[in-house]
Each structure stands twice: as structure tokens, then as C-alpha cells.
mmCIF file of C-alpha atoms in Angstrom:
data_model
loop_
_atom_site.group_PDB
_atom_site.id
_atom_site.type_symbol
_atom_site.label_atom_id
_atom_site.label_comp_id
_atom_site.label_asym_id
_atom_site.label_seq_id
_atom_site.Cartn_x
_atom_site.Cartn_y
_atom_site.Cartn_z
ATOM 1 C CA MET R 1 64.467 78.770 93.181
ATOM 2 C CA ARG R 2 67.748 80.415 94.471
ATOM 3 C CA LEU R 3 68.480 83.870 92.942
ATOM 4 C CA PHE R 4 71.121 86.419 92.891
ATOM 5 C CA VAL R 5 72.035 89.469 90.770
ATOM 6 C CA ALA R 6 75.489 89.936 89.540
ATOM 7 C CA VAL R 7 77.984 91.281 86.951
ATOM 8 C CA ASP R 8 79.559 88.690 84.541
ATOM 9 C CA VAL R 9 83.191 88.950 83.965
ATOM 10 C CA PRO R 10 84.873 87.914 80.635
ATOM 11 C CA GLU R 11 86.141 84.452 80.536
ATOM 12 C CA ARG R 12 89.697 85.548 79.526
ATOM 13 C CA ILE R 13 89.935 87.486 82.909
ATOM 14 C CA LYS R 14 88.632 84.612 84.678
ATOM 15 C CA GLN R 15 91.230 82.271 83.255
ATOM 16 C CA SER R 16 93.917 84.841 83.949
ATOM 17 C CA ILE R 17 92.806 84.956 87.668
ATOM 18 C CA GLU R 18 92.861 81.156 87.770
ATOM 19 C CA SER R 19 96.291 80.688 86.334
ATOM 20 C CA GLY R 20 97.854 83.786 87.874
ATOM 21 C CA ILE R 21 96.563 83.853 91.371
ATOM 22 C CA VAL R 22 94.671 80.569 92.197
ATOM 23 C CA GLY R 23 97.410 78.601 90.626
ATOM 24 C CA MET R 24 100.060 80.365 92.935
ATOM 25 C CA LEU R 25 98.014 79.901 96.215
ATOM 26 C CA ARG R 26 96.307 76.400 95.739
ATOM 27 C CA ASP R 27 99.223 74.545 97.221
ATOM 28 C CA ARG R 28 99.957 77.121 99.811
ATOM 29 C CA LEU R 29 96.279 76.912 101.081
ATOM 30 C CA PRO R 30 95.429 73.291 101.077
ATOM 31 C CA ASP R 31 92.269 73.615 103.256
ATOM 32 C CA ALA R 32 90.751 76.305 101.055
ATOM 33 C CA ARG R 33 87.612 75.478 98.971
ATOM 34 C CA TRP R 34 88.341 77.173 95.699
ATOM 35 C CA THR R 35 85.458 78.487 93.661
ATOM 36 C CA ARG R 36 85.310 77.211 90.097
ATOM 37 C CA PRO R 37 86.316 79.806 87.376
ATOM 38 C CA GLN R 38 83.167 79.370 85.500
ATOM 39 C CA GLY R 39 81.154 80.187 88.728
ATOM 40 C CA ARG R 40 82.903 83.475 89.401
ATOM 41 C CA HIS R 41 81.007 86.661 89.108
ATOM 42 C CA LEU R 42 80.703 89.994 90.787
ATOM 43 C CA THR R 43 77.584 89.618 93.146
ATOM 44 C CA LEU R 44 75.612 92.741 93.550
ATOM 45 C CA LYS R 45 72.649 91.177 95.441
ATOM 46 C CA PHE R 46 71.805 87.977 96.750
ATOM 47 C CA LEU R 47 68.084 87.229 96.908
ATOM 48 C CA GLY R 48 68.013 83.793 98.345
ATOM 49 C CA ASN R 49 65.128 81.377 97.678
ATOM 50 C CA VAL R 50 62.316 82.841 95.793
ATOM 51 C CA ASP R 51 58.960 81.564 94.375
ATOM 52 C CA ASP R 52 59.085 80.981 90.565
ATOM 53 C CA GLU R 53 56.348 83.173 90.006
ATOM 54 C CA ARG R 54 58.118 86.354 91.368
ATOM 55 C CA VAL R 55 60.895 86.227 88.615
ATOM 56 C CA GLY R 56 58.566 88.530 86.403
ATOM 57 C CA GLU R 57 58.307 91.116 88.963
ATOM 58 C CA ILE R 58 62.006 90.931 89.967
ATOM 59 C CA GLY R 59 62.993 91.344 86.218
ATOM 60 C CA GLU R 60 60.743 94.420 85.872
ATOM 61 C CA ALA R 61 62.503 95.966 89.021
ATOM 62 C CA LEU R 62 65.941 95.033 87.538
ATOM 63 C CA ARG R 63 65.088 96.396 84.295
ATOM 64 C CA ALA R 64 64.176 99.895 85.735
ATOM 65 C CA VAL R 65 67.236 100.047 87.659
ATOM 66 C CA ALA R 66 69.455 99.038 84.730
ATOM 67 C CA ARG R 67 67.895 101.876 82.799
ATOM 68 C CA LYS R 68 69.079 104.445 85.275
ATOM 69 C CA HIS R 69 72.790 103.508 85.092
ATOM 70 C CA ARG R 70 75.379 103.897 82.228
ATOM 71 C CA PRO R 71 77.767 101.185 81.145
ATOM 72 C CA PHE R 72 81.165 101.558 82.695
ATOM 73 C CA ASP R 73 84.597 100.020 82.741
ATOM 74 C CA ALA R 74 86.079 97.951 85.652
ATOM 75 C CA SER R 75 89.181 96.163 86.459
ATOM 76 C CA PHE R 76 90.558 94.109 89.498
ATOM 77 C CA ASP R 77 93.269 95.615 91.785
ATOM 78 C CA ASP R 78 93.719 93.939 94.965
ATOM 79 C CA ILE R 79 93.386 90.617 97.129
ATOM 80 C CA GLY R 80 91.638 90.854 100.251
ATOM 81 C CA GLY R 81 89.557 88.752 102.818
ATOM 82 C CA PHE R 82 86.398 88.764 104.845
ATOM 83 C CA PRO R 83 86.460 89.531 107.549
ATOM 84 C CA ASN R 84 90.184 90.533 107.052
ATOM 85 C CA LEU R 85 93.065 89.169 105.180
ATOM 86 C CA SER R 86 95.219 88.134 108.129
ATOM 87 C CA ARG R 87 92.383 85.675 109.228
ATOM 88 C CA PRO R 88 89.930 85.178 106.373
ATOM 89 C CA ARG R 89 86.824 82.915 106.023
ATOM 90 C CA VAL R 90 86.645 84.126 102.333
ATOM 91 C CA LEU R 91 89.531 85.092 100.090
ATOM 92 C CA TRP R 92 88.684 87.583 97.260
ATOM 93 C CA ILE R 93 90.046 89.708 94.562
ATOM 94 C CA GLY R 94 88.613 93.282 94.477
ATOM 95 C CA VAL R 95 87.493 95.760 92.027
ATOM 96 C CA GLY R 96 89.514 98.825 91.596
ATOM 97 C CA GLU R 97 88.633 100.889 88.539
ATOM 98 C CA GLY R 98 84.745 101.005 88.225
ATOM 99 C CA ALA R 99 84.288 100.510 92.049
ATOM 100 C CA ASP R 100 82.141 103.643 92.466
ATOM 101 C CA PRO R 101 79.782 103.074 89.592
ATOM 102 C CA MET R 102 79.504 99.365 90.546
ATOM 103 C CA SER R 103 78.560 100.507 94.198
ATOM 104 C CA ALA R 104 76.069 102.906 92.832
ATOM 105 C CA LEU R 105 74.557 100.043 90.693
ATOM 106 C CA ALA R 106 74.391 97.753 93.853
ATOM 107 C CA ALA R 107 72.699 100.555 95.681
ATOM 108 C CA GLY R 108 70.228 101.126 92.930
ATOM 109 C CA ILE R 109 69.434 97.309 92.977
ATOM 110 C CA GLU R 110 69.050 97.379 96.665
ATOM 111 C CA SER R 111 66.525 100.336 96.467
ATOM 112 C CA GLY R 112 64.824 98.782 93.491
ATOM 113 C CA LEU R 113 64.173 95.460 95.177
ATOM 114 C CA GLU R 114 63.347 96.653 98.742
ATOM 115 C CA PRO R 115 59.766 97.465 97.586
ATOM 116 C CA LEU R 116 59.347 93.587 96.836
ATOM 117 C CA GLY R 117 60.348 92.511 100.284
ATOM 118 C CA PHE R 118 64.094 91.962 99.815
ATOM 119 C CA GLU R 119 65.956 93.297 102.806
ATOM 120 C CA PRO R 120 68.767 95.723 102.112
ATOM 121 C CA GLU R 121 72.254 94.343 102.999
ATOM 122 C CA GLY R 122 73.469 95.661 106.431
ATOM 123 C CA ARG R 123 77.097 96.238 105.415
ATOM 124 C CA PRO R 124 78.904 98.525 102.759
ATOM 125 C CA PHE R 125 79.090 97.186 99.268
ATOM 126 C CA ARG R 126 82.553 95.870 98.182
ATOM 127 C CA GLY R 127 82.823 94.676 94.646
ATOM 128 C CA HIS R 128 84.702 91.464 94.689
ATOM 129 C CA PHE R 129 85.133 88.090 93.115
ATOM 130 C CA THR R 130 85.384 85.288 95.761
ATOM 131 C CA LEU R 131 88.147 82.917 95.177
ATOM 132 C CA ALA R 132 88.025 80.544 98.115
ATOM 133 C CA ARG R 133 86.240 79.905 101.285
ATOM 134 C CA PHE R 134 87.785 78.324 104.547
ATOM 135 C CA PRO R 135 85.814 76.183 106.734
ATOM 136 C CA LYS R 136 86.858 78.452 109.674
ATOM 137 C CA PRO R 137 88.986 81.526 109.853
ATOM 138 C CA ARG R 138 92.617 80.681 109.633
ATOM 139 C CA VAL R 139 95.776 82.621 109.594
ATOM 140 C CA ILE R 140 97.252 82.517 106.159
ATOM 141 C CA GLY R 141 100.503 84.389 106.546
ATOM 142 C CA ALA R 142 102.100 86.656 103.969
ATOM 143 C CA LEU R 143 100.900 85.843 100.518
ATOM 144 C CA PRO R 144 103.564 85.720 97.740
ATOM 145 C CA GLU R 145 103.855 88.475 95.176
ATOM 146 C CA LEU R 146 100.877 88.091 92.950
ATOM 147 C CA ASP R 147 100.074 89.531 89.468
ATOM 148 C CA VAL R 148 96.614 90.656 89.840
ATOM 149 C CA PRO R 149 95.056 90.971 86.163
ATOM 150 C CA SER R 150 94.436 94.607 85.754
ATOM 151 C CA ASP R 151 92.711 94.293 82.332
ATOM 152 C CA ILE R 152 89.881 96.536 81.889
ATOM 153 C CA PHE R 153 86.526 95.023 81.117
ATOM 154 C CA GLY R 154 83.271 96.647 80.146
ATOM 155 C CA VAL R 155 80.197 96.393 82.308
ATOM 156 C CA SER R 156 77.328 96.804 80.194
ATOM 157 C CA ASP R 157 74.526 94.645 81.923
ATOM 158 C CA VAL R 158 73.410 93.072 85.059
ATOM 159 C CA VAL R 159 72.383 89.322 85.180
ATOM 160 C CA LEU R 160 69.773 87.614 87.135
ATOM 161 C CA PHE R 161 71.123 84.185 87.872
ATOM 162 C CA ARG R 162 69.734 81.077 89.177
ATOM 163 C CA SER R 163 71.894 79.015 91.614
ATOM 164 C CA GLN R 164 71.443 75.324 91.923
ATOM 165 C CA LEU R 165 73.448 73.603 94.690
ATOM 166 C CA HIS R 166 75.208 70.330 93.814
ATOM 167 C CA PRO R 167 77.706 68.157 95.630
ATOM 168 C CA LYS R 168 80.520 69.459 93.518
ATOM 169 C CA GLY R 169 79.494 72.997 93.814
ATOM 170 C CA ALA R 170 76.712 75.378 92.861
ATOM 171 C CA ARG R 171 75.829 75.761 89.117
ATOM 172 C CA TYR R 172 74.689 79.134 87.799
ATOM 173 C CA THR R 173 72.289 79.866 84.954
ATOM 174 C CA ALA R 174 71.663 83.214 83.670
ATOM 175 C CA LEU R 175 67.924 83.846 83.392
ATOM 176 C CA GLU R 176 68.030 87.346 81.890
ATOM 177 C CA ARG R 177 70.335 89.990 81.283
ATOM 178 C CA PHE R 178 69.326 93.753 81.809
ATOM 179 C CA PRO R 179 71.313 96.283 79.656
ATOM 180 C CA LEU R 180 72.501 99.415 81.450
ATOM 181 C CA SER R 181 71.231 102.328 79.282
ATOM 182 C CA ALA R 182 71.169 105.703 80.859
#
């Protein structure tokens, strides 16, 4: 099964992003493939295809990491793109408040899963919500003034998600939640 570890975001914030940002950009960027609001999350680690029988050991590793981290508050603060905003393949909204503890949590997950054979990410972690993908990098020009929701939300757990690919987009199922409890 295809797995990843993420922080879930409250539905009210997902809807605010959908109406306040995606709604303003959808017509401007017609070739963008927009992510579905219910599928948006803050990915901490993508695991890829994993044998079903490994879910238990992954869960134990995530439980151990979660015990070492305190709950924290987070919010979004900017819009960016990978590799950059002037010619992105991915358009995202980034984490402002809570970026440091989220990065520490992602690093802990990297370290906790490495003994299980999951290679660490080769680039620095940047907490973000993917809004859209482009089939190829494209110049998007100046974006209009956008109201990035700055609502603070609590991060109290990490979630092991299953991702199932479908023609109309991936579907995500939370397999287990691991409370932050340091």
C-alpha cells in the first residue's frame, strides 16, 4: 500500500483556502491541476509503496517519535512554488507560525524511520499545503493580492495515511493517529 505521514488541518481552514485563494486563482491558471480540499494536508514524510505487514513497525516508530514532541500551534502565511514561484511545477501555501516545531517533527520522523529502510529526504523540509500542480513549469506572472488565512490551528498528532490513486485524484485514508505527548 502507498503510505505517507502528515499533519491534518481543520476543515474550516481548508475551506477558507479553497474560497479565498483557489477561488481567486482557478480562472487565472487554467492549466493547473488543483488538489481537492479534502485531500490537502501537511506532508511530513512520503513513504511510497510499503508491504502491508510493515504498517505495525512503522506505527511503532511513529509512536516513539510522537512521544518526543509537544503539541504546538501553526498557521499559514505565504504562497510559493517549487522550484520557485516565477516558474512553478507546484503551487503551495506555506506554514508560518509553527514552522520550526513542524520541521523538528519532520526531522524526528526522518530519523525514526531511517532504521526501517526509509531514505531521508535529500532537501530541507518546508511545511506546505499543495494547492496545484502544473504539467510542466510555467510562468504564472504576478499573482493578485490574496488573503492567506492566518487562523491558528493546533497540531496535536501526526497521521499515517494510505493513498489510493484513482482517475479523479488520490483518496486518502487515515490509518492511525499518533498524539504528540512530550
